[in-house]
């Protein structure tokens, strides 16, 4: 049996119900830890499930920051220093990554609290997560305020990437399943993946073929 | 062995290599089919891997549209009519969904070409994908031009949702793994998922516990 939910049905949900429900609707999400440093040199780490691909040339990534939710320190540090890192969450430290969402005080380092290690990015003043297989350094490119709900979309330009050699294929595709990157659904569910297939570039009058 | 790629290394890649590489970096992505109708009543369908959660109250979703890539018809239809549907891609029709990325002429319906069925959303003039387990109808809320690369971020407000009753949990969380929604990596790799765990709300001084 299927049900239809109207605009009113969603408005009438309790806040907790609505947050879980709407957060699940977009589909599977990326799981990343965003690393920043504050003016006192404290390394901060935020769990973010809203990182998205924005373009390859120039290489740009976007992410959504909610002004009234947890990663306020992160947003402030990005504004202050103009740089940050994005680190894939791997299966081996999912619970530690989730714990980074707790509301620690601004001068408390989530790295120490949850037990992850920081290492400096080469070209910017922000910490990578040592345990993460795929580490990306970004410079702030643009911030966009979304008038509909006062969130901010943070756009960064990729200036450095560190990852294992054996997951980069000849055509540039990175096998993020092999490196055990995870996916998120809703607010709090973490998933490993199993490849169904990789398909050839889609053309009219030609069925997609497997390229895996 | 791990390698570090500089900004210059990425700039120096061939276009195909760079597109695959950078598209893989953000992590796992949602897989959705966006349904629209054009002025001649033709139902269009576009494969989009950039849909993201933007907020629950009001319920908003964003997606990135590249002006020079495939879904130009979709973008035009959204601008003309102010509405569209988002339909989860399920494991059972992954190849058909991928084929929707082919450059069909504007008056050709991808539904017919790839063999998926259209059904009307109740409250807007746009088609749902019958085969999709999770169907969402949206009204256009805002379009944001990203100056860094001329992409457009399309923001929509959820006005209707249709999904199976047995995947909605008591707390509002939707089990999109049970309904066989898939994840995407890079441009062309599709993945099923296996839940690692669902964790309790993160609090300082308290380890996350399983709520699954």
PDB file of C-alpha atoms in Angstrom, chain A residues 1-7 10-11 16-30 32 50-61 64 66 70 88 91 94-95 98-99 101-104 113 122 134 136 139 141-142 144-149 151 153 155 157-166 168-174 176-177 181-183 185-208 211, chain B residues 1-7 10-11 16-30 32 50-61 64 66 70 88 91 94-95 98-99 101-104 113 122 134 136 139 141-142 144-149 151 153 155 157-166 168-174 176-177 181-183 185-208 211:
ATOM      1  CA  UNK A   1       0.000   0.000   0.000  1.00  0.00           C
ATOM      2  CA  UNK A   2       1.185   3.501  -0.846  1.00  0.00           C
ATOM      3  CA  UNK A   3       0.096   6.801   0.674  1.00  0.00           C
ATOM      4  CA  UNK A   4       0.070  10.370  -0.589  1.00  0.00           C
ATOM      5  CA  UNK A   5       1.184  13.142   1.740  1.00  0.00           C
ATOM      6  CA  UNK A   6      -0.055  16.651   0.954  1.00  0.00           C
ATOM      7  CA  UNK A   7       1.720  19.908   1.772  1.00  0.00           C
ATOM      8  CA  UNK A  10       3.847  17.551   6.057  1.00  0.00           C
ATOM      9  CA  UNK A  11       3.166  20.885   7.787  1.00  0.00           C
ATOM     10  CA  UNK A  16      11.036  15.583  14.844  1.00  0.00           C
ATOM     11  CA  UNK A  17       8.871  13.543  12.476  1.00  0.00           C
ATOM     12  CA  UNK A  18       9.122  16.177   9.719  1.00  0.00           C
ATOM     13  CA  UNK A  19      12.903  16.512  10.059  1.00  0.00           C
ATOM     14  CA  UNK A  20      13.399  12.747   9.696  1.00  0.00           C
ATOM     15  CA  UNK A  21      10.862  12.468   6.872  1.00  0.00           C
ATOM     16  CA  UNK A  22      12.054  15.352   4.686  1.00  0.00           C
ATOM     17  CA  UNK A  23      15.752  14.574   5.283  1.00  0.00           C
ATOM     18  CA  UNK A  24      15.134  11.104   3.836  1.00  0.00           C
ATOM     19  CA  UNK A  25      13.405  12.286   0.662  1.00  0.00           C
ATOM     20  CA  UNK A  26      16.382  13.526  -1.374  1.00  0.00           C
ATOM     21  CA  UNK A  27      17.896  10.021  -1.543  1.00  0.00           C
ATOM     22  CA  UNK A  28      21.332   8.818  -0.490  1.00  0.00           C
ATOM     23  CA  UNK A  29      23.740  11.531   0.600  1.00  0.00           C
ATOM     24  CA  UNK A  30      27.496  11.906   0.790  1.00  0.00           C
ATOM     25  CA  UNK A  32      31.982  13.975   4.808  1.00  0.00           C
ATOM     26  CA  UNK A  50      25.106  17.970   2.125  1.00  0.00           C
ATOM     27  CA  UNK A  51      28.327  18.155   0.073  1.00  0.00           C
ATOM     28  CA  UNK A  52      27.524  18.128  -3.650  1.00  0.00           C
ATOM     29  CA  UNK A  53      29.407  18.238  -6.959  1.00  0.00           C
ATOM     30  CA  UNK A  54      29.019  21.632  -8.625  1.00  0.00           C
ATOM     31  CA  UNK A  55      31.401  21.481 -11.581  1.00  0.00           C
ATOM     32  CA  UNK A  56      34.669  19.998 -12.826  1.00  0.00           C
ATOM     33  CA  UNK A  57      36.275  22.941 -14.605  1.00  0.00           C
ATOM     34  CA  UNK A  58      36.956  24.836 -12.419  1.00  0.00           C
ATOM     35  CA  UNK A  59      36.670  22.015  -9.827  1.00  0.00           C
ATOM     36  CA  UNK A  60      33.946  23.184  -7.434  1.00  0.00           C
ATOM     37  CA  UNK A  61      32.035  21.628  -4.552  1.00  0.00           C
ATOM     38  CA  UNK A  64      24.660  23.522   2.746  1.00  0.00           C
ATOM     39  CA  UNK A  66      22.303  25.723   8.426  1.00  0.00           C
ATOM     40  CA  UNK A  70      25.474  22.463  14.789  1.00  0.00           C
ATOM     41  CA  UNK A  88      35.265  11.149   3.131  1.00  0.00           C
ATOM     42  CA  UNK A  91      33.217   2.476   7.191  1.00  0.00           C
ATOM     43  CA  UNK A  94      31.379   5.892  11.067  1.00  0.00           C
ATOM     44  CA  UNK A  95      30.461   6.151  14.761  1.00  0.00           C
ATOM     45  CA  UNK A  98      28.560  10.756  13.707  1.00  0.00           C
ATOM     46  CA  UNK A  99      29.781  11.862  17.139  1.00  0.00           C
ATOM     47  CA  UNK A 101      27.722  16.320  15.271  1.00  0.00           C
ATOM     48  CA  UNK A 102      27.539  16.774  19.072  1.00  0.00           C
ATOM     49  CA  UNK A 103      27.482  20.399  20.251  1.00  0.00           C
ATOM     50  CA  UNK A 104      30.968  20.740  21.664  1.00  0.00           C
ATOM     51  CA  UNK A 113      36.870  14.233  21.592  1.00  0.00           C
ATOM     52  CA  UNK A 122      49.909  21.234   2.276  1.00  0.00           C
ATOM     53  CA  UNK A 134      39.978  10.726   0.386  1.00  0.00           C
ATOM     54  CA  UNK A 136      40.256  17.378  -0.304  1.00  0.00           C
ATOM     55  CA  UNK A 139      39.466  27.595  -0.911  1.00  0.00           C
ATOM     56  CA  UNK A 141      34.893  30.694  -3.702  1.00  0.00           C
ATOM     57  CA  UNK A 142      31.433  32.052  -2.942  1.00  0.00           C
ATOM     58  CA  UNK A 144      25.103  32.165  -1.247  1.00  0.00           C
ATOM     59  CA  UNK A 145      22.324  32.971   1.197  1.00  0.00           C
ATOM     60  CA  UNK A 146      19.144  31.089   0.354  1.00  0.00           C
ATOM     61  CA  UNK A 147      16.321  33.499   1.112  1.00  0.00           C
ATOM     62  CA  UNK A 148      13.708  30.725   1.377  1.00  0.00           C
ATOM     63  CA  UNK A 149      15.117  29.414   4.671  1.00  0.00           C
ATOM     64  CA  UNK A 151      20.642  28.559   4.924  1.00  0.00           C
ATOM     65  CA  UNK A 153      25.413  27.433   0.385  1.00  0.00           C
ATOM     66  CA  UNK A 155      31.047  26.964  -2.592  1.00  0.00           C
ATOM     67  CA  UNK A 157      37.346  25.480  -5.222  1.00  0.00           C
ATOM     68  CA  UNK A 158      39.400  22.287  -4.935  1.00  0.00           C
ATOM     69  CA  UNK A 159      43.088  23.114  -4.546  1.00  0.00           C
ATOM     70  CA  UNK A 160      44.505  19.778  -3.354  1.00  0.00           C
ATOM     71  CA  UNK A 161      43.410  16.121  -3.279  1.00  0.00           C
ATOM     72  CA  UNK A 162      45.069  13.234  -1.471  1.00  0.00           C
ATOM     73  CA  UNK A 163      43.941   9.647  -2.091  1.00  0.00           C
ATOM     74  CA  UNK A 164      45.215   6.079  -2.557  1.00  0.00           C
ATOM     75  CA  UNK A 165      46.667   5.309  -5.995  1.00  0.00           C
ATOM     76  CA  UNK A 166      44.817   2.007  -6.354  1.00  0.00           C
ATOM     77  CA  UNK A 168      41.961   5.971  -9.396  1.00  0.00           C
ATOM     78  CA  UNK A 169      41.041   4.308 -12.700  1.00  0.00           C
ATOM     79  CA  UNK A 170      42.595   5.117 -16.080  1.00  0.00           C
ATOM     80  CA  UNK A 171      39.636   7.266 -17.100  1.00  0.00           C
ATOM     81  CA  UNK A 172      39.825   9.349 -13.917  1.00  0.00           C
ATOM     82  CA  UNK A 173      36.903   7.667 -12.134  1.00  0.00           C
ATOM     83  CA  UNK A 174      37.632   7.152  -8.440  1.00  0.00           C
ATOM     84  CA  UNK A 176      34.983   5.301  -3.727  1.00  0.00           C
ATOM     85  CA  UNK A 177      33.367   1.949  -2.959  1.00  0.00           C
ATOM     86  CA  UNK A 181      33.381   5.598   1.598  1.00  0.00           C
ATOM     87  CA  UNK A 182      29.868   5.460   3.051  1.00  0.00           C
ATOM     88  CA  UNK A 183      26.480   6.949   2.153  1.00  0.00           C
ATOM     89  CA  UNK A 185      20.172   8.491   4.530  1.00  0.00           C
ATOM     90  CA  UNK A 186      18.054  10.750   6.681  1.00  0.00           C
ATOM     91  CA  UNK A 187      19.824  12.279   9.674  1.00  0.00           C
ATOM     92  CA  UNK A 188      21.515   9.269  11.151  1.00  0.00           C
ATOM     93  CA  UNK A 189      21.625   6.150   8.967  1.00  0.00           C
ATOM     94  CA  UNK A 190      24.935   5.060   7.414  1.00  0.00           C
ATOM     95  CA  UNK A 191      25.281   2.621   4.525  1.00  0.00           C
ATOM     96  CA  UNK A 192      28.024   0.727   2.742  1.00  0.00           C
ATOM     97  CA  UNK A 193      27.537   0.125  -0.979  1.00  0.00           C
ATOM     98  CA  UNK A 194      27.674  -2.641  -3.568  1.00  0.00           C
ATOM     99  CA  UNK A 195      28.162  -1.672  -7.198  1.00  0.00           C
ATOM    100  CA  UNK A 196      25.285  -2.587  -9.509  1.00  0.00           C
ATOM    101  CA  UNK A 197      27.109  -1.479 -12.664  1.00  0.00           C
ATOM    102  CA  UNK A 198      28.941   1.315 -14.476  1.00  0.00           C
ATOM    103  CA  UNK A 199      27.314   2.281 -17.768  1.00  0.00           C
ATOM    104  CA  UNK A 200      28.649   3.735 -21.021  1.00  0.00           C
ATOM    105  CA  UNK A 201      27.835   7.340 -21.994  1.00  0.00           C
ATOM    106  CA  UNK A 202      24.126   7.427 -22.904  1.00  0.00           C
ATOM    107  CA  UNK A 203      23.231   8.039 -26.557  1.00  0.00           C
ATOM    108  CA  UNK A 204      19.845   7.979 -28.321  1.00  0.00           C
ATOM    109  CA  UNK A 205      19.212   4.793 -30.368  1.00  0.00           C
ATOM    110  CA  UNK A 206      21.776   2.852 -28.355  1.00  0.00           C
ATOM    111  CA  UNK A 207      21.234   0.856 -25.182  1.00  0.00           C
ATOM    112  CA  UNK A 208      23.653   1.506 -22.301  1.00  0.00           C
ATOM    113  CA  UNK A 211      31.828  -0.576 -18.669  1.00  0.00           C
TER     114      UNK A 211
ATOM    115  CA  UNK B   1      50.496   4.242  -1.742  1.00  0.00           C
ATOM    116  CA  UNK B   2      48.721   7.589  -1.768  1.00  0.00           C
ATOM    117  CA  UNK B   3      49.266  10.529  -4.088  1.00  0.00           C
ATOM    118  CA  UNK B   4      48.638  14.259  -3.762  1.00  0.00           C
ATOM    119  CA  UNK B   5      47.110  16.122  -6.688  1.00  0.00           C
ATOM    120  CA  UNK B   6      47.705  19.871  -6.834  1.00  0.00           C
ATOM    121  CA  UNK B   7      45.435  22.462  -8.403  1.00  0.00           C
ATOM    122  CA  UNK B  10      43.827  18.780 -11.912  1.00  0.00           C
ATOM    123  CA  UNK B  11      43.967  21.636 -14.445  1.00  0.00           C
ATOM    124  CA  UNK B  16      37.283  13.445 -19.771  1.00  0.00           C
ATOM    125  CA  UNK B  17      39.707  12.482 -17.013  1.00  0.00           C
ATOM    126  CA  UNK B  18      38.954  15.627 -15.004  1.00  0.00           C
ATOM    127  CA  UNK B  19      35.177  15.212 -15.335  1.00  0.00           C
ATOM    128  CA  UNK B  20      35.332  11.638 -14.017  1.00  0.00           C
ATOM    129  CA  UNK B  21      37.811  12.522 -11.275  1.00  0.00           C
ATOM    130  CA  UNK B  22      36.076  15.597  -9.863  1.00  0.00           C
ATOM    131  CA  UNK B  23      32.597  14.071 -10.161  1.00  0.00           C
ATOM    132  CA  UNK B  24      33.775  11.241  -7.897  1.00  0.00           C
ATOM    133  CA  UNK B  25      35.185  13.465  -5.160  1.00  0.00           C
ATOM    134  CA  UNK B  26      32.010  14.640  -3.440  1.00  0.00           C
ATOM    135  CA  UNK B  27      31.115  11.091  -2.362  1.00  0.00           C
ATOM    136  CA  UNK B  28      27.962   9.079  -2.996  1.00  0.00           C
ATOM    137  CA  UNK B  29      25.146  10.980  -4.673  1.00  0.00           C
ATOM    138  CA  UNK B  30      21.388  10.640  -4.880  1.00  0.00           C
ATOM    139  CA  UNK B  32      16.708  10.822  -9.173  1.00  0.00           C
ATOM    140  CA  UNK B  50      22.717  16.487  -7.736  1.00  0.00           C
ATOM    141  CA  UNK B  51      19.482  16.623  -5.740  1.00  0.00           C
ATOM    142  CA  UNK B  52      20.185  17.671  -2.151  1.00  0.00           C
ATOM    143  CA  UNK B  53      18.244  18.285   1.058  1.00  0.00           C
ATOM    144  CA  UNK B  54      18.012  22.000   1.825  1.00  0.00           C
ATOM    145  CA  UNK B  55      15.632  22.191   4.766  1.00  0.00           C
ATOM    146  CA  UNK B  56      12.639  20.526   6.415  1.00  0.00           C
ATOM    147  CA  UNK B  57      10.499  23.505   7.429  1.00  0.00           C
ATOM    148  CA  UNK B  58       9.550  24.635   4.850  1.00  0.00           C
ATOM    149  CA  UNK B  59      10.378  21.352   3.059  1.00  0.00           C
ATOM    150  CA  UNK B  60      12.908  22.338   0.374  1.00  0.00           C
ATOM    151  CA  UNK B  61      15.117  20.464  -2.057  1.00  0.00           C
ATOM    152  CA  UNK B  64      22.237  21.695  -9.765  1.00  0.00           C
ATOM    153  CA  UNK B  66      24.299  22.778 -15.876  1.00  0.00           C
ATOM    154  CA  UNK B  70      21.881  17.529 -21.116  1.00  0.00           C
ATOM    155  CA  UNK B  88      13.905   7.983  -6.773  1.00  0.00           C
ATOM    156  CA  UNK B  91      17.522  -0.935  -8.565  1.00  0.00           C
ATOM    157  CA  UNK B  94      18.823   1.647 -13.214  1.00  0.00           C
ATOM    158  CA  UNK B  95      19.764   1.133 -16.890  1.00  0.00           C
ATOM    159  CA  UNK B  98      20.819   6.116 -17.053  1.00  0.00           C
ATOM    160  CA  UNK B  99      19.515   6.104 -20.641  1.00  0.00           C
ATOM    161  CA  UNK B 101      20.716  11.165 -19.988  1.00  0.00           C
ATOM    162  CA  UNK B 102      20.913  10.679 -23.786  1.00  0.00           C
ATOM    163  CA  UNK B 103      20.364  13.853 -25.831  1.00  0.00           C
ATOM    164  CA  UNK B 104      16.899  13.216 -27.208  1.00  0.00           C
ATOM    165  CA  UNK B 113      12.212   6.002 -25.371  1.00  0.00           C
ATOM    166  CA  UNK B 122      -2.266  15.280  -8.139  1.00  0.00           C
ATOM    167  CA  UNK B 134       9.293   7.460  -3.917  1.00  0.00           C
ATOM    168  CA  UNK B 136       7.854  13.918  -4.905  1.00  0.00           C
ATOM    169  CA  UNK B 139       6.853  23.936  -6.901  1.00  0.00           C
ATOM    170  CA  UNK B 141      10.763  28.373  -5.087  1.00  0.00           C
ATOM    171  CA  UNK B 142      13.952  30.088  -6.248  1.00  0.00           C
ATOM    172  CA  UNK B 144      20.203  30.845  -8.057  1.00  0.00           C
ATOM    173  CA  UNK B 145      22.845  31.489 -10.705  1.00  0.00           C
ATOM    174  CA  UNK B 146      26.294  30.447  -9.475  1.00  0.00           C
ATOM    175  CA  UNK B 147      28.669  33.036 -10.871  1.00  0.00           C
ATOM    176  CA  UNK B 148      31.728  30.783 -10.487  1.00  0.00           C
ATOM    177  CA  UNK B 149      30.633  28.472 -13.322  1.00  0.00           C
ATOM    178  CA  UNK B 151      25.357  26.636 -13.224  1.00  0.00           C
ATOM    179  CA  UNK B 153      20.743  25.888  -8.447  1.00  0.00           C
ATOM    180  CA  UNK B 155      15.223  25.209  -5.319  1.00  0.00           C
ATOM    181  CA  UNK B 157       9.216  23.361  -2.260  1.00  0.00           C
ATOM    182  CA  UNK B 158       7.749  19.917  -1.674  1.00  0.00           C
ATOM    183  CA  UNK B 159       3.975  19.965  -2.184  1.00  0.00           C
ATOM    184  CA  UNK B 160       3.192  16.238  -2.459  1.00  0.00           C
ATOM    185  CA  UNK B 161       4.900  12.934  -1.637  1.00  0.00           C
ATOM    186  CA  UNK B 162       3.800   9.432  -2.623  1.00  0.00           C
ATOM    187  CA  UNK B 163       5.511   6.376  -1.153  1.00  0.00           C
ATOM    188  CA  UNK B 164       4.879   2.878   0.216  1.00  0.00           C
ATOM    189  CA  UNK B 165       3.506   2.758   3.772  1.00  0.00           C
ATOM    190  CA  UNK B 166       5.888   0.016   4.916  1.00  0.00           C
ATOM    191  CA  UNK B 168       7.945   5.047   6.796  1.00  0.00           C
ATOM    192  CA  UNK B 169       9.065   4.448  10.394  1.00  0.00           C
ATOM    193  CA  UNK B 170       7.317   5.796  13.484  1.00  0.00           C
ATOM    194  CA  UNK B 171       9.837   8.615  13.882  1.00  0.00           C
ATOM    195  CA  UNK B 172       9.366   9.768  10.275  1.00  0.00           C
ATOM    196  CA  UNK B 173      12.574   8.216   8.906  1.00  0.00           C
ATOM    197  CA  UNK B 174      12.028   6.680   5.469  1.00  0.00           C
ATOM    198  CA  UNK B 176      15.048   4.189   1.322  1.00  0.00           C
ATOM    199  CA  UNK B 177      17.249   1.085   1.391  1.00  0.00           C
ATOM    200  CA  UNK B 181      16.702   3.416  -3.949  1.00  0.00           C
ATOM    201  CA  UNK B 182      20.224   3.516  -5.393  1.00  0.00           C
ATOM    202  CA  UNK B 183      23.273   5.758  -4.971  1.00  0.00           C
ATOM    203  CA  UNK B 185      29.276   7.716  -7.797  1.00  0.00           C
ATOM    204  CA  UNK B 186      31.002   9.689 -10.505  1.00  0.00           C
ATOM    205  CA  UNK B 187      29.064  10.097 -13.733  1.00  0.00           C
ATOM    206  CA  UNK B 188      27.953   6.560 -14.366  1.00  0.00           C
ATOM    207  CA  UNK B 189      28.342   4.122 -11.457  1.00  0.00           C
ATOM    208  CA  UNK B 190      25.236   2.903  -9.609  1.00  0.00           C
ATOM    209  CA  UNK B 191      25.257   1.244  -6.197  1.00  0.00           C
ATOM    210  CA  UNK B 192      22.843  -0.586  -3.940  1.00  0.00           C
ATOM    211  CA  UNK B 193      23.342  -0.150  -0.200  1.00  0.00           C
ATOM    212  CA  UNK B 194      23.629  -2.145   2.991  1.00  0.00           C
ATOM    213  CA  UNK B 195      22.912  -0.406   6.291  1.00  0.00           C
ATOM    214  CA  UNK B 196      25.843  -0.195   8.699  1.00  0.00           C
ATOM    215  CA  UNK B 197      23.780   1.339  11.508  1.00  0.00           C
ATOM    216  CA  UNK B 198      21.454   4.125  12.601  1.00  0.00           C
ATOM    217  CA  UNK B 199      22.822   6.156  15.504  1.00  0.00           C
ATOM    218  CA  UNK B 200      21.183   8.125  18.318  1.00  0.00           C
ATOM    219  CA  UNK B 201      21.341  11.942  18.334  1.00  0.00           C
ATOM    220  CA  UNK B 202      24.959  12.904  19.103  1.00  0.00           C
ATOM    221  CA  UNK B 203      25.640  14.548  22.484  1.00  0.00           C
ATOM    222  CA  UNK B 204      28.942  15.525  24.120  1.00  0.00           C
ATOM    223  CA  UNK B 205      30.078  13.115  26.873  1.00  0.00           C
ATOM    224  CA  UNK B 206      27.926  10.318  25.485  1.00  0.00           C
ATOM    225  CA  UNK B 207      28.882   7.710  22.890  1.00  0.00           C
ATOM    226  CA  UNK B 208      26.454   7.201  20.012  1.00  0.00           C
ATOM    227  CA  UNK B 211      18.852   2.885  17.201  1.00  0.00           C
TER     228      UNK B 211
END
